[in-house]
């Protein structure tokens, strides 16, 4: 406060502050290593007061996870304008921003960390995956995708998660490269699936027709062809 | 027993029998739904006797998981003979055999089921992934793979897991098709990565040169080319 006076917070305001403080700590170190004492200290309140708002560390962790999940799902939103490859590339950049900001917490969660066995955490992870899936299906313009296209999209989402986890483990490959590679992977997996499914094939042809030659899909195809010779 | 006489089992023999009975039950229904009473009844012994060999359901579950993990890792072993695409296709067939045999248990485990939070279960899952990774690296003949090739192999393994999980959820796509698709996916992901890594590119060219035109890699390339026109 600019007045230097410590204002008394309302219940919901205090809860939101604690969630923010906890999310910050859970993002920077493995959540297992973050204590309630630390959260209390970072929030400038006493340990018992933390328990007044959250019955235990798990409930605070789940609340922080909920905020992170909403944040991530929000980053998938992308205007339906311009070539698909470029749209997906922008979403990948925001996804890696998120992974970068929440590195240790993201790793711990996805590797079955502190919330393992928490049905709330599992449901939140599923809701983010579902949000990603629905965004992609909307951009593809296929509200009722065939089973093989659904498989491509859902399995590619898991590929993106794994790629991000491997990146976090040592950051040996520049993230910009991985963002572009995942866009290429998406087109490549669609091309493979198109062999088994006419609808996916027709969709891929339509998408590729609208891609500029220098866009992320255009240069993939040019490259793949070199392996055919 | 052919004599009809119930022989008294030794401790280790009884443990192994219980593990086998439990694995059978954990494979057919979600392990959460399987009770110790049921396991005791299926093994023909009393509930207290089960507890004599295993302190609780989790320890019996972990022992069953260990046997399943060894079984699965064993199925990755493939002679280093003939074209790589055909080798990988045979391994995929055995992987889907395993997934088919252990469907509900496999789903529950991979979706963070009954053993969630069990570091033993996490370590077993990691050990199977590592076995798969090492097999593939051996077949590729690259004992010290570049970071980008390691990423391709590890992320493809997660793609195979997700594909199997989606298959189990309704079995809407024939598994033979998915087995072949995963082999294609592997080559496609390698081709994408080759753009960023000369070593992966050289390796892919070498692999493709040895592939027969009618093999799983040969027809992929032919198909991808059709999207380039």
PDB file of N, CA and C in Angstrom, chain A residues 121-202:
ATOM      1  N   UNK A 121      -6.703 -33.068  -8.561  1.00  0.00           N
ATOM      2  CA  UNK A 121      -5.585 -32.796  -9.468  1.00  0.00           C
ATOM      3  C   UNK A 121      -5.775 -33.536 -10.788  1.00  0.00           C
ATOM      4  N   UNK A 122      -6.157 -34.809 -10.722  1.00  0.00           N
ATOM      5  CA  UNK A 122      -6.374 -35.573 -11.955  1.00  0.00           C
ATOM      6  C   UNK A 122      -7.445 -34.904 -12.814  1.00  0.00           C
ATOM      7  N   UNK A 123      -8.523 -34.452 -12.165  1.00  0.00           N
ATOM      8  CA  UNK A 123      -9.610 -33.823 -12.918  1.00  0.00           C
ATOM      9  C   UNK A 123      -9.144 -32.517 -13.551  1.00  0.00           C
ATOM     10  N   UNK A 124      -8.282 -31.775 -12.845  1.00  0.00           N
ATOM     11  CA  UNK A 124      -7.770 -30.514 -13.401  1.00  0.00           C
ATOM     12  C   UNK A 124      -6.878 -30.774 -14.616  1.00  0.00           C
ATOM     13  N   UNK A 125      -6.008 -31.783 -14.506  1.00  0.00           N
ATOM     14  CA  UNK A 125      -5.157 -32.132 -15.650  1.00  0.00           C
ATOM     15  C   UNK A 125      -6.028 -32.523 -16.840  1.00  0.00           C
ATOM     16  N   UNK A 126      -7.029 -33.352 -16.574  1.00  0.00           N
ATOM     17  CA  UNK A 126      -7.933 -33.762 -17.654  1.00  0.00           C
ATOM     18  C   UNK A 126      -8.655 -32.570 -18.266  1.00  0.00           C
ATOM     19  N   UNK A 127      -9.047 -31.606 -17.419  1.00  0.00           N
ATOM     20  CA  UNK A 127      -9.791 -30.457 -17.950  1.00  0.00           C
ATOM     21  C   UNK A 127      -8.906 -29.606 -18.867  1.00  0.00           C
ATOM     22  N   UNK A 128      -7.619 -29.496 -18.526  1.00  0.00           N
ATOM     23  CA  UNK A 128      -6.710 -28.735 -19.390  1.00  0.00           C
ATOM     24  C   UNK A 128      -6.503 -29.473 -20.717  1.00  0.00           C
ATOM     25  N   UNK A 129      -6.321 -30.799 -20.633  1.00  0.00           N
ATOM     26  CA  UNK A 129      -6.173 -31.576 -21.869  1.00  0.00           C
ATOM     27  C   UNK A 129      -7.422 -31.446 -22.742  1.00  0.00           C
ATOM     28  N   UNK A 130      -8.570 -31.470 -22.095  1.00  0.00           N
ATOM     29  CA  UNK A 130      -9.820 -31.368 -22.843  1.00  0.00           C
ATOM     30  C   UNK A 130      -9.937 -29.983 -23.488  1.00  0.00           C
ATOM     31  N   UNK A 131      -9.527 -28.941 -22.760  1.00  0.00           N
ATOM     32  CA  UNK A 131      -9.562 -27.581 -23.328  1.00  0.00           C
ATOM     33  C   UNK A 131      -8.652 -27.500 -24.551  1.00  0.00           C
ATOM     34  N   UNK A 132      -7.467 -28.093 -24.456  1.00  0.00           N
ATOM     35  CA  UNK A 132      -6.547 -28.096 -25.595  1.00  0.00           C
ATOM     36  C   UNK A 132      -7.174 -28.831 -26.771  1.00  0.00           C
ATOM     37  N   UNK A 133      -7.745 -29.988 -26.468  1.00  0.00           N
ATOM     38  CA  UNK A 133      -8.388 -30.794 -27.519  1.00  0.00           C
ATOM     39  C   UNK A 133      -9.498 -30.006 -28.213  1.00  0.00           C
ATOM     40  N   UNK A 134     -10.350 -29.374 -27.433  1.00  0.00           N
ATOM     41  CA  UNK A 134     -11.490 -28.655 -28.027  1.00  0.00           C
ATOM     42  C   UNK A 134     -11.037 -27.461 -28.859  1.00  0.00           C
ATOM     43  N   UNK A 135      -9.993 -26.773 -28.404  1.00  0.00           N
ATOM     44  CA  UNK A 135      -9.457 -25.666 -29.186  1.00  0.00           C
ATOM     45  C   UNK A 135      -8.990 -26.141 -30.560  1.00  0.00           C
ATOM     46  N   UNK A 136      -8.236 -27.233 -30.551  1.00  0.00           N
ATOM     47  CA  UNK A 136      -7.689 -27.718 -31.827  1.00  0.00           C
ATOM     48  C   UNK A 136      -8.811 -28.161 -32.758  1.00  0.00           C
ATOM     49  N   UNK A 137      -9.779 -28.874 -32.203  1.00  0.00           N
ATOM     50  CA  UNK A 137     -10.905 -29.360 -33.017  1.00  0.00           C
ATOM     51  C   UNK A 137     -11.671 -28.169 -33.605  1.00  0.00           C
ATOM     52  N   UNK A 138     -11.816 -27.113 -32.805  1.00  0.00           N
ATOM     53  CA  UNK A 138     -12.504 -25.914 -33.299  1.00  0.00           C
ATOM     54  C   UNK A 138     -11.716 -25.282 -34.450  1.00  0.00           C
ATOM     55  N   UNK A 139     -10.397 -25.171 -34.270  1.00  0.00           N
ATOM     56  CA  UNK A 139      -9.585 -24.567 -35.324  1.00  0.00           C
ATOM     57  C   UNK A 139      -9.585 -25.419 -36.596  1.00  0.00           C
ATOM     58  N   UNK A 140      -9.681 -26.740 -36.416  1.00  0.00           N
ATOM     59  CA  UNK A 140      -9.712 -27.613 -37.595  1.00  0.00           C
ATOM     60  C   UNK A 140     -11.079 -27.548 -38.279  1.00  0.00           C
ATOM     61  N   UNK A 141     -12.060 -26.999 -37.575  1.00  0.00           N
ATOM     62  CA  UNK A 141     -13.398 -26.895 -38.160  1.00  0.00           C
ATOM     63  C   UNK A 141     -14.103 -28.233 -38.292  1.00  0.00           C
ATOM     64  N   UNK A 142     -13.814 -29.139 -37.334  1.00  0.00           N
ATOM     65  CA  UNK A 142     -14.441 -30.471 -37.365  1.00  0.00           C
ATOM     66  C   UNK A 142     -15.125 -30.758 -36.037  1.00  0.00           C
ATOM     67  N   UNK A 143     -16.331 -30.197 -35.841  1.00  0.00           N
ATOM     68  CA  UNK A 143     -16.997 -30.370 -34.543  1.00  0.00           C
ATOM     69  C   UNK A 143     -17.244 -31.833 -34.170  1.00  0.00           C
ATOM     70  N   UNK A 144     -17.397 -32.696 -35.188  1.00  0.00           N
ATOM     71  CA  UNK A 144     -17.566 -34.123 -34.866  1.00  0.00           C
ATOM     72  C   UNK A 144     -16.468 -34.916 -35.552  1.00  0.00           C
ATOM     73  N   UNK A 145     -15.268 -34.885 -34.977  1.00  0.00           N
ATOM     74  CA  UNK A 145     -14.126 -35.512 -35.635  1.00  0.00           C
ATOM     75  C   UNK A 145     -14.253 -37.032 -35.680  1.00  0.00           C
ATOM     76  N   UNK A 146     -13.769 -37.666 -36.771  1.00  0.00           N
ATOM     77  CA  UNK A 146     -13.727 -39.131 -36.797  1.00  0.00           C
ATOM     78  C   UNK A 146     -12.765 -39.631 -35.707  1.00  0.00           C
ATOM     79  N   UNK A 147     -12.947 -40.904 -35.312  1.00  0.00           N
ATOM     80  CA  UNK A 147     -12.156 -41.475 -34.208  1.00  0.00           C
ATOM     81  C   UNK A 147     -10.658 -41.321 -34.461  1.00  0.00           C
ATOM     82  N   UNK A 148     -10.237 -41.465 -35.725  1.00  0.00           N
ATOM     83  CA  UNK A 148      -8.795 -41.410 -36.016  1.00  0.00           C
ATOM     84  C   UNK A 148      -8.235 -40.002 -35.878  1.00  0.00           C
ATOM     85  N   UNK A 149      -9.067 -39.011 -36.156  1.00  0.00           N
ATOM     86  CA  UNK A 149      -8.602 -37.631 -35.979  1.00  0.00           C
ATOM     87  C   UNK A 149      -8.546 -37.289 -34.485  1.00  0.00           C
ATOM     88  N   UNK A 150      -9.567 -37.746 -33.762  1.00  0.00           N
ATOM     89  CA  UNK A 150      -9.544 -37.534 -32.304  1.00  0.00           C
ATOM     90  C   UNK A 150      -8.283 -38.143 -31.701  1.00  0.00           C
ATOM     91  N   UNK A 151      -7.933 -39.343 -32.169  1.00  0.00           N
ATOM     92  CA  UNK A 151      -6.717 -40.002 -31.677  1.00  0.00           C
ATOM     93  C   UNK A 151      -5.474 -39.163 -31.975  1.00  0.00           C
ATOM     94  N   UNK A 152      -5.390 -38.635 -33.187  1.00  0.00           N
ATOM     95  CA  UNK A 152      -4.234 -37.812 -33.558  1.00  0.00           C
ATOM     96  C   UNK A 152      -4.118 -36.621 -32.601  1.00  0.00           C
ATOM     97  N   UNK A 153      -5.236 -35.926 -32.397  1.00  0.00           N
ATOM     98  CA  UNK A 153      -5.181 -34.703 -31.595  1.00  0.00           C
ATOM     99  C   UNK A 153      -4.834 -35.040 -30.147  1.00  0.00           C
ATOM    100  N   UNK A 154      -5.518 -36.033 -29.582  1.00  0.00           N
ATOM    101  CA  UNK A 154      -5.252 -36.363 -28.170  1.00  0.00           C
ATOM    102  C   UNK A 154      -3.844 -36.917 -27.976  1.00  0.00           C
ATOM    103  N   UNK A 155      -3.379 -37.745 -28.882  1.00  0.00           N
ATOM    104  CA  UNK A 155      -2.044 -38.314 -28.683  1.00  0.00           C
ATOM    105  C   UNK A 155      -0.974 -37.237 -28.931  1.00  0.00           C
ATOM    106  N   UNK A 156      -1.256 -36.307 -29.827  1.00  0.00           N
ATOM    107  CA  UNK A 156      -0.303 -35.205 -30.029  1.00  0.00           C
ATOM    108  C   UNK A 156      -0.218 -34.333 -28.770  1.00  0.00           C
ATOM    109  N   UNK A 157      -1.343 -34.140 -28.080  1.00  0.00           N
ATOM    110  CA  UNK A 157      -1.313 -33.357 -26.835  1.00  0.00           C
ATOM    111  C   UNK A 157      -0.378 -34.032 -25.825  1.00  0.00           C
ATOM    112  N   UNK A 158      -0.428 -35.361 -25.743  1.00  0.00           N
ATOM    113  CA  UNK A 158       0.479 -36.046 -24.811  1.00  0.00           C
ATOM    114  C   UNK A 158       1.926 -35.922 -25.289  1.00  0.00           C
ATOM    115  N   UNK A 159       2.109 -35.886 -26.614  1.00  0.00           N
ATOM    116  CA  UNK A 159       3.455 -35.688 -27.154  1.00  0.00           C
ATOM    117  C   UNK A 159       3.994 -34.312 -26.750  1.00  0.00           C
ATOM    118  N   UNK A 160       3.125 -33.308 -26.781  1.00  0.00           N
ATOM    119  CA  UNK A 160       3.544 -31.953 -26.392  1.00  0.00           C
ATOM    120  C   UNK A 160       3.916 -31.920 -24.905  1.00  0.00           C
ATOM    121  N   UNK A 161       3.126 -32.608 -24.077  1.00  0.00           N
ATOM    122  CA  UNK A 161       3.451 -32.665 -22.638  1.00  0.00           C
ATOM    123  C   UNK A 161       4.811 -33.311 -22.412  1.00  0.00           C
ATOM    124  N   UNK A 162       5.018 -34.457 -23.054  1.00  0.00           N
ATOM    125  CA  UNK A 162       6.279 -35.177 -22.861  1.00  0.00           C
ATOM    126  C   UNK A 162       7.453 -34.351 -23.372  1.00  0.00           C
ATOM    127  N   UNK A 163       7.260 -33.715 -24.514  1.00  0.00           N
ATOM    128  CA  UNK A 163       8.330 -32.883 -25.072  1.00  0.00           C
ATOM    129  C   UNK A 163       8.698 -31.768 -24.096  1.00  0.00           C
ATOM    130  N   UNK A 164       7.679 -31.150 -23.483  1.00  0.00           N
ATOM    131  CA  UNK A 164       7.947 -30.080 -22.517  1.00  0.00           C
ATOM    132  C   UNK A 164       8.676 -30.615 -21.288  1.00  0.00           C
ATOM    133  N   UNK A 165       8.280 -31.800 -20.823  1.00  0.00           N
ATOM    134  CA  UNK A 165       8.940 -32.395 -19.654  1.00  0.00           C
ATOM    135  C   UNK A 165      10.402 -32.715 -19.948  1.00  0.00           C
ATOM    136  N   UNK A 166      10.650 -33.248 -21.139  1.00  0.00           N
ATOM    137  CA  UNK A 166      12.031 -33.580 -21.510  1.00  0.00           C
ATOM    138  C   UNK A 166      12.836 -32.288 -21.655  1.00  0.00           C
ATOM    139  N   UNK A 167      12.222 -31.263 -22.191  1.00  0.00           N
ATOM    140  CA  UNK A 167      12.907 -29.965 -22.310  1.00  0.00           C
ATOM    141  C   UNK A 167      13.313 -29.454 -20.932  1.00  0.00           C
ATOM    142  N   UNK A 168      12.377 -29.527 -19.961  1.00  0.00           N
ATOM    143  CA  UNK A 168      12.668 -29.025 -18.614  1.00  0.00           C
ATOM    144  C   UNK A 168      13.846 -29.747 -17.979  1.00  0.00           C
ATOM    145  N   UNK A 169      14.023 -31.008 -18.368  1.00  0.00           N
ATOM    146  CA  UNK A 169      15.085 -31.818 -17.780  1.00  0.00           C
ATOM    147  C   UNK A 169      16.423 -31.511 -18.454  1.00  0.00           C
ATOM    148  N   UNK A 170      16.957 -30.336 -18.163  1.00  0.00           N
ATOM    149  CA  UNK A 170      18.279 -29.992 -18.681  1.00  0.00           C
ATOM    150  C   UNK A 170      18.281 -28.931 -19.769  1.00  0.00           C
ATOM    151  N   UNK A 171      17.103 -28.683 -20.353  1.00  0.00           N
ATOM    152  CA  UNK A 171      16.964 -27.652 -21.408  1.00  0.00           C
ATOM    153  C   UNK A 171      18.083 -27.745 -22.427  1.00  0.00           C
ATOM    154  N   UNK A 172      18.295 -28.938 -22.948  1.00  0.00           N
ATOM    155  CA  UNK A 172      19.408 -29.149 -23.877  1.00  0.00           C
ATOM    156  C   UNK A 172      19.073 -28.721 -25.307  1.00  0.00           C
ATOM    157  N   UNK A 173      17.788 -28.516 -25.575  1.00  0.00           N
ATOM    158  CA  UNK A 173      17.369 -28.114 -26.921  1.00  0.00           C
ATOM    159  C   UNK A 173      16.635 -26.781 -26.788  1.00  0.00           C
ATOM    160  N   UNK A 174      16.939 -25.788 -27.647  1.00  0.00           N
ATOM    161  CA  UNK A 174      16.246 -24.493 -27.518  1.00  0.00           C
ATOM    162  C   UNK A 174      14.732 -24.660 -27.640  1.00  0.00           C
ATOM    163  N   UNK A 175      13.988 -23.969 -26.779  1.00  0.00           N
ATOM    164  CA  UNK A 175      12.542 -24.168 -26.781  1.00  0.00           C
ATOM    165  C   UNK A 175      11.894 -23.705 -28.080  1.00  0.00           C
ATOM    166  N   UNK A 176      12.450 -22.682 -28.741  1.00  0.00           N
ATOM    167  CA  UNK A 176      11.869 -22.197 -29.997  1.00  0.00           C
ATOM    168  C   UNK A 176      11.858 -23.336 -31.030  1.00  0.00           C
ATOM    169  N   UNK A 177      12.925 -24.113 -30.998  1.00  0.00           N
ATOM    170  CA  UNK A 177      13.021 -25.237 -31.931  1.00  0.00           C
ATOM    171  C   UNK A 177      11.948 -26.279 -31.622  1.00  0.00           C
ATOM    172  N   UNK A 178      11.740 -26.542 -30.328  1.00  0.00           N
ATOM    173  CA  UNK A 178      10.757 -27.559 -29.940  1.00  0.00           C
ATOM    174  C   UNK A 178       9.336 -27.094 -30.255  1.00  0.00           C
ATOM    175  N   UNK A 179       9.088 -25.791 -30.097  1.00  0.00           N
ATOM    176  CA  UNK A 179       7.772 -25.254 -30.428  1.00  0.00           C
ATOM    177  C   UNK A 179       7.459 -25.499 -31.909  1.00  0.00           C
ATOM    178  N   UNK A 180       8.439 -25.197 -32.758  1.00  0.00           N
ATOM    179  CA  UNK A 180       8.245 -25.412 -34.207  1.00  0.00           C
ATOM    180  C   UNK A 180       8.146 -26.904 -34.507  1.00  0.00           C
ATOM    181  N   UNK A 181       8.979 -27.689 -33.820  1.00  0.00           N
ATOM    182  CA  UNK A 181       8.974 -29.129 -34.073  1.00  0.00           C
ATOM    183  C   UNK A 181       7.614 -29.739 -33.737  1.00  0.00           C
ATOM    184  N   UNK A 182       6.992 -29.270 -32.657  1.00  0.00           N
ATOM    185  CA  UNK A 182       5.687 -29.819 -32.281  1.00  0.00           C
ATOM    186  C   UNK A 182       4.621 -29.490 -33.326  1.00  0.00           C
ATOM    187  N   UNK A 183       4.732 -28.315 -33.927  1.00  0.00           N
ATOM    188  CA  UNK A 183       3.793 -27.979 -35.016  1.00  0.00           C
ATOM    189  C   UNK A 183       4.013 -28.940 -36.183  1.00  0.00           C
ATOM    190  N   UNK A 184       5.264 -29.196 -36.497  1.00  0.00           N
ATOM    191  CA  UNK A 184       5.582 -30.162 -37.549  1.00  0.00           C
ATOM    192  C   UNK A 184       5.092 -31.557 -37.191  1.00  0.00           C
ATOM    193  N   UNK A 185       5.311 -31.929 -35.934  1.00  0.00           N
ATOM    194  CA  UNK A 185       4.869 -33.250 -35.480  1.00  0.00           C
ATOM    195  C   UNK A 185       3.366 -33.412 -35.708  1.00  0.00           C
ATOM    196  N   UNK A 186       2.626 -32.339 -35.416  1.00  0.00           N
ATOM    197  CA  UNK A 186       1.168 -32.416 -35.573  1.00  0.00           C
ATOM    198  C   UNK A 186       0.801 -32.731 -37.022  1.00  0.00           C
ATOM    199  N   UNK A 187       1.421 -32.013 -37.940  1.00  0.00           N
ATOM    200  CA  UNK A 187       1.124 -32.254 -39.359  1.00  0.00           C
ATOM    201  C   UNK A 187       1.572 -33.656 -39.773  1.00  0.00           C
ATOM    202  N   UNK A 188       2.722 -34.090 -39.257  1.00  0.00           N
ATOM    203  CA  UNK A 188       3.247 -35.408 -39.631  1.00  0.00           C
ATOM    204  C   UNK A 188       2.332 -36.517 -39.118  1.00  0.00           C
ATOM    205  N   UNK A 189       1.850 -36.376 -37.874  1.00  0.00           N
ATOM    206  CA  UNK A 189       0.952 -37.398 -37.321  1.00  0.00           C
ATOM    207  C   UNK A 189      -0.370 -37.414 -38.092  1.00  0.00           C
ATOM    208  N   UNK A 190      -0.838 -36.228 -38.501  1.00  0.00           N
ATOM    209  CA  UNK A 190      -2.060 -36.188 -39.312  1.00  0.00           C
ATOM    210  C   UNK A 190      -1.830 -36.875 -40.647  1.00  0.00           C
ATOM    211  N   UNK A 191      -0.655 -36.650 -41.236  1.00  0.00           N
ATOM    212  CA  UNK A 191      -0.362 -37.260 -42.531  1.00  0.00           C
ATOM    213  C   UNK A 191      -0.318 -38.782 -42.421  1.00  0.00           C
ATOM    214  N   UNK A 192       0.251 -39.278 -41.322  1.00  0.00           N
ATOM    215  CA  UNK A 192       0.287 -40.730 -41.113  1.00  0.00           C
ATOM    216  C   UNK A 192      -1.136 -41.265 -40.987  1.00  0.00           C
ATOM    217  N   UNK A 193      -1.952 -40.580 -40.181  1.00  0.00           N
ATOM    218  CA  UNK A 193      -3.310 -41.048 -39.918  1.00  0.00           C
ATOM    219  C   UNK A 193      -4.175 -40.966 -41.170  1.00  0.00           C
ATOM    220  N   UNK A 194      -3.863 -40.015 -42.032  1.00  0.00           N
ATOM    221  CA  UNK A 194      -4.648 -39.835 -43.255  1.00  0.00           C
ATOM    222  C   UNK A 194      -4.645 -41.101 -44.113  1.00  0.00           C
ATOM    223  N   UNK A 195      -3.632 -41.944 -43.931  1.00  0.00           N
ATOM    224  CA  UNK A 195      -3.573 -43.188 -44.698  1.00  0.00           C
ATOM    225  C   UNK A 195      -4.740 -44.100 -44.357  1.00  0.00           C
ATOM    226  N   UNK A 196      -5.230 -43.956 -43.131  1.00  0.00           N
ATOM    227  CA  UNK A 196      -6.275 -44.859 -42.657  1.00  0.00           C
ATOM    228  C   UNK A 196      -7.649 -44.216 -42.680  1.00  0.00           C
ATOM    229  N   UNK A 197      -7.687 -42.927 -42.995  1.00  0.00           N
ATOM    230  CA  UNK A 197      -8.945 -42.212 -42.804  1.00  0.00           C
ATOM    231  C   UNK A 197      -9.084 -41.108 -43.848  1.00  0.00           C
ATOM    232  N   UNK A 198     -10.022 -41.307 -44.743  1.00  0.00           N
ATOM    233  CA  UNK A 198     -10.200 -40.375 -45.859  1.00  0.00           C
ATOM    234  C   UNK A 198     -10.522 -38.962 -45.359  1.00  0.00           C
ATOM    235  N   UNK A 199     -11.338 -38.895 -44.288  1.00  0.00           N
ATOM    236  CA  UNK A 199     -11.753 -37.577 -43.791  1.00  0.00           C
ATOM    237  C   UNK A 199     -10.539 -36.787 -43.283  1.00  0.00           C
ATOM    238  N   UNK A 200      -9.651 -37.481 -42.540  1.00  0.00           N
ATOM    239  CA  UNK A 200      -8.443 -36.822 -42.046  1.00  0.00           C
ATOM    240  C   UNK A 200      -7.561 -36.387 -43.220  1.00  0.00           C
ATOM    241  N   UNK A 201      -7.492 -37.238 -44.251  1.00  0.00           N
ATOM    242  CA  UNK A 201      -6.711 -36.911 -45.431  1.00  0.00           C
ATOM    243  C   UNK A 201      -7.242 -35.662 -46.124  1.00  0.00           C
ATOM    244  N   UNK A 202      -8.562 -35.604 -46.286  1.00  0.00           N
ATOM    245  CA  UNK A 202      -9.177 -34.452 -46.952  1.00  0.00           C
ATOM    246  C   UNK A 202      -8.931 -33.185 -46.133  1.00  0.00           C
TER     247      UNK A 202
END
